[in-house]
Short mmCIF file of C-alpha atoms in Angstrom, two decimals:
data_model
loop_
_atom_site.label_atom_id
_atom_site.label_comp_id
_atom_site.label_asym_id
_atom_site.label_seq_id
_atom_site.Cartn_x
_atom_site.Cartn_y
_atom_site.Cartn_z
CA MET O 6 -0.02 0.05 -0.03
CA LEU O 7 1.17 3.58 -0.80
CA PHE O 8 1.06 6.13 1.69
CA PHE O 9 1.21 9.88 0.87
CA PHE O 10 3.18 11.24 4.09
CA PRO O 11 2.55 14.30 5.81
CA PRO O 12 5.44 16.60 6.92
CA ALA O 13 7.30 15.01 9.96
CA SER O 14 6.27 16.44 13.20
CA SER O 15 8.36 18.49 15.35
CA ARG O 16 8.03 15.77 18.29
CA ARG O 17 7.13 12.07 17.99
CA ARG O 18 4.12 11.40 20.06
CA LEU O 19 4.18 8.44 22.24
CA VAL O 20 1.72 5.66 21.58
CA PHE O 21 0.89 2.62 23.49
CA VAL O 22 -0.29 -0.43 21.51
CA VAL O 23 -1.73 -2.96 24.15
CA GLY O 24 -3.55 -6.45 23.77
CA HIS O 25 -3.09 -10.04 23.44
CA SER O 26 -1.34 -12.08 21.00
CA ILE O 27 -2.79 -10.09 18.10
CA VAL O 28 -0.62 -7.20 19.23
CA PHE O 29 2.47 -9.75 20.26
CA TRP O 30 2.82 -11.21 16.84
CA ALA O 31 1.89 -8.03 14.91
CA SER O 32 4.86 -6.28 16.75
CA ARG O 33 7.35 -8.74 15.72
CA PHE O 34 6.01 -8.62 12.11
CA ALA O 35 6.21 -4.85 12.06
CA LYS O 36 9.67 -4.96 13.37
CA ALA O 37 10.80 -7.46 10.73
CA MET O 38 9.00 -5.58 8.23
CA ASP O 39 10.44 -2.08 9.55
CA TRP O 40 6.60 -1.08 9.43
CA ALA O 41 7.05 2.15 11.42
CA THR O 42 9.80 3.50 8.96
CA THR O 43 8.07 2.33 5.53
CA SER O 44 4.71 3.48 6.65
CA GLY O 45 6.17 6.87 7.52
CA LEU O 46 4.53 6.77 11.01
CA ASP O 47 8.18 6.59 12.62
CA ALA O 48 8.50 10.46 11.82
CA HIS O 49 5.62 11.00 13.89
CA PHE O 50 5.31 8.43 16.64
CA ARG O 51 7.09 6.44 18.94
CA PHE O 52 5.58 3.11 19.58
CA ILE O 53 5.47 0.84 22.84
CA TRP O 54 4.27 -2.42 22.13
CA ALA O 55 2.58 -4.22 24.87
CA GLY O 56 1.25 -7.65 23.48
CA VAL O 57 0.81 -10.38 26.09
CA ARG O 58 -0.26 -13.95 24.71
CA GLY O 59 -3.53 -14.89 26.46
CA LEU O 60 -4.02 -11.56 27.82
CA ARG O 61 -7.81 -11.13 29.69
CA TRP O 62 -9.62 -7.82 29.79
CA SER O 63 -9.21 -7.70 33.48
CA ALA O 64 -5.38 -7.20 33.16
CA LEU O 65 -5.69 -4.03 31.15
CA VAL O 66 -6.04 -1.28 33.55
CA PRO O 67 -3.01 -2.64 35.46
CA LEU O 68 -0.83 -3.33 32.40
CA VAL O 69 -1.62 0.46 30.93
CA ALA O 70 -0.63 1.82 34.63
CA ASN O 71 2.80 -0.08 34.59
CA LEU O 72 3.39 1.18 30.93
CA ILE O 73 2.62 5.09 32.27
CA TRP O 74 5.05 4.35 35.04
CA GLN O 75 7.72 3.07 32.98
CA HIS O 76 7.50 5.41 29.77
CA GLY O 77 5.15 8.53 30.76
CA MET O 78 1.78 9.48 29.82
CA PRO O 79 1.15 8.59 26.11
CA SER O 80 -0.54 10.83 23.35
CA ALA O 81 -2.70 7.85 22.20
CA LEU O 82 -3.60 4.36 23.40
CA ILE O 83 -4.54 1.51 20.87
CA ILE O 84 -6.51 -1.23 22.51
CA GLN O 85 -7.00 -4.76 21.04
CA LEU O 86 -8.38 -6.89 23.65
CA GLY O 87 -11.41 -8.77 24.68
CA GLU O 88 -11.52 -11.82 22.32
CA ASN O 89 -10.05 -14.17 24.77
CA ASP O 90 -12.94 -13.24 27.15
CA LEU O 91 -15.43 -13.89 24.92
CA PRO O 92 -15.92 -17.88 25.39
CA GLU O 93 -15.74 -17.32 28.80
CA LYS O 94 -17.92 -14.27 29.86
CA THR O 95 -21.49 -13.60 29.32
CA GLY O 96 -22.17 -10.78 26.47
CA LEU O 97 -23.47 -8.35 29.26
CA GLY O 98 -20.71 -8.95 31.52
CA LEU O 99 -18.14 -8.41 29.04
CA ARG O 100 -19.74 -5.10 27.87
CA GLN O 101 -19.99 -3.83 31.41
CA ALA O 102 -16.23 -4.78 32.19
CA ILE O 103 -15.22 -2.80 28.77
CA VAL O 104 -17.24 0.22 29.47
CA ALA O 105 -16.12 0.39 33.05
CA ASP O 106 -12.60 0.08 32.37
CA LEU O 107 -12.29 2.52 29.52
CA GLN O 108 -14.20 4.97 31.84
CA ILE O 109 -11.40 4.45 34.32
CA LEU O 110 -8.72 4.91 31.71
CA ARG O 111 -10.44 8.20 30.39
CA GLN O 112 -10.69 9.75 33.87
CA ARG O 113 -6.99 8.81 34.43
CA MET O 114 -5.56 9.83 31.29
CA PRO O 115 -7.53 12.85 30.27
CA GLY O 116 -5.12 13.94 27.50
CA THR O 117 -4.66 10.61 25.67
CA LYS O 118 -6.55 9.55 22.80
CA LEU O 119 -8.42 6.46 23.30
CA ILE O 120 -8.17 4.22 19.87
CA TRP O 121 -10.38 1.24 19.89
CA SER O 122 -9.39 -1.62 17.53
CA LYS O 123 -12.53 -3.41 17.02
CA LEU O 124 -12.98 -7.18 18.18
CA LEU O 125 -11.70 -9.51 15.35
CA GLN O 126 -13.62 -12.35 14.28
CA ARG O 127 -12.11 -15.69 14.46
CA ALA O 128 -12.37 -19.02 12.38
CA GLN O 129 -12.35 -20.79 15.73
CA TRP O 130 -13.28 -19.78 19.39
CA TRP O 131 -11.49 -22.15 21.66
CA GLY O 132 -13.72 -23.35 24.42
CA ALA O 133 -16.82 -22.09 22.76
CA VAL O 134 -19.93 -24.34 22.41
CA ARG O 135 -22.10 -22.02 20.54
CA LEU O 136 -19.97 -20.10 18.03
CA ALA O 137 -22.94 -17.91 16.74
CA LYS O 138 -23.65 -16.92 20.31
CA VAL O 139 -20.01 -16.00 20.97
CA ASP O 140 -19.95 -13.81 17.68
CA LYS O 141 -23.13 -12.12 18.78
CA ALA O 142 -21.47 -11.25 21.99
CA ARG O 143 -18.37 -10.01 20.04
CA LYS O 144 -20.55 -7.61 17.99
CA GLN O 145 -22.40 -6.31 21.20
CA ALA O 146 -19.04 -5.53 23.03
CA CYS O 147 -17.73 -3.88 19.98
CA SER O 148 -20.64 -1.58 19.67
CA ALA O 149 -20.62 -0.95 23.36
CA ALA O 150 -16.97 0.23 23.35
CA SER O 151 -17.31 2.05 20.15
CA ARG O 152 -19.90 4.06 21.26
CA PHE O 153 -18.08 5.12 24.75
CA VAL O 154 -14.81 5.77 22.49
CA LEU O 155 -16.47 8.07 20.06
CA ALA O 156 -18.53 9.90 22.62
CA ASN O 157 -15.19 10.74 24.70
CA GLY O 158 -13.43 11.95 21.54
CA GLY O 159 -11.66 8.65 20.61
CA SER O 160 -11.38 6.84 17.30
CA ILE O 161 -12.12 3.43 15.95
CA ILE O 162 -9.95 1.12 14.04
CA TYR O 163 -12.06 -1.18 11.46
CA HIS O 164 -10.61 -4.31 10.18
CA PRO O 165 -12.93 -4.98 6.92
CA ALA O 166 -10.39 -7.48 5.46
CA ILE O 167 -9.99 -9.70 8.47
CA SER O 168 -12.92 -12.07 8.48
CA PHE O 169 -13.52 -15.65 9.70
CA ASN O 170 -14.47 -16.50 5.93
CA LYS O 171 -11.18 -15.21 4.74
CA LEU O 172 -9.04 -17.78 5.90
CA PRO O 173 -5.66 -16.84 4.29
CA VAL O 174 -5.59 -13.89 7.09
CA TYR O 175 -5.33 -16.70 9.63
CA ARG O 176 -2.95 -19.17 10.67
CA PRO O 177 -4.24 -22.90 10.48
CA ASP O 178 -5.61 -22.63 13.96
CA GLY O 179 -8.10 -19.97 12.92
CA VAL O 180 -7.47 -17.87 15.80
CA HIS O 181 -3.90 -16.12 15.11
CA LEU O 182 -3.37 -14.05 12.11
CA SER O 183 -1.08 -14.93 9.13
CA ASP O 184 1.50 -12.38 8.01
CA MET O 185 -1.21 -11.42 5.37
CA GLY O 186 -3.42 -10.69 8.46
CA HIS O 187 -0.68 -8.92 10.18
CA GLN O 188 -0.18 -6.79 7.16
CA PHE O 189 -3.81 -5.74 6.95
CA TRP O 190 -4.19 -5.09 10.76
CA LEU O 191 -1.09 -2.87 10.53
CA GLU O 192 -2.54 -0.86 7.60
CA ASP O 193 -5.77 -0.36 9.54
CA LEU O 194 -3.61 0.79 12.49
CA SER O 195 -1.78 3.12 10.00
CA TRP O 196 -5.00 4.84 8.82
CA ALA O 197 -6.36 5.41 11.84
CA LEU O 198 -3.21 7.05 13.42
CA TYR O 199 -2.50 9.29 10.31
CA ALA O 200 -6.21 10.41 10.56
CA CYS O 201 -5.59 11.58 14.05
CA LEU O 202 -2.14 13.16 13.52
CA ASP O 203 -3.41 16.71 14.34
CA VAL O 204 -5.32 15.57 17.33
CA CYS O 205 -3.32 13.01 19.16
#
């Protein structure tokens, strides 16, 4: 994909990218491909990747607090998290937990732009009995988080190319992304950051 880069910023803004294995593996793919440089984002942002395999939603607030303690307050916080909770929590319980913690982050980080990366579909949901029920809960959680983030001046990252019926974007396990999937995910992240260059 070709990017038309805006002029370099006078200061590089700090961005935390937090989440589960999607972030863990995407960060490694990004470093191997020198993504921040080739996308032009390196001129504007300094990335702290915090991808923890198997991460659950309940660990988000402590994780972000630790990152702030280590690196300072970020200009933007990108969150890709919640999928691992879906087979285990009720849809209502997860929605309530997500909105409550986003409210905590909003209060503790008033100058930080929240960027919600929509919960991804999966070809397989480990531990789930009814796949349709899990996907319904995913959509409901996405809607609740998106409404809160947008109402509080944040942004949403959409992933139209990452779908359970597009198997080449997944590894054979149907859960983790392939290199193609990582490329799409990072492109979506790039567009979201460029869109908020003047407000992050």
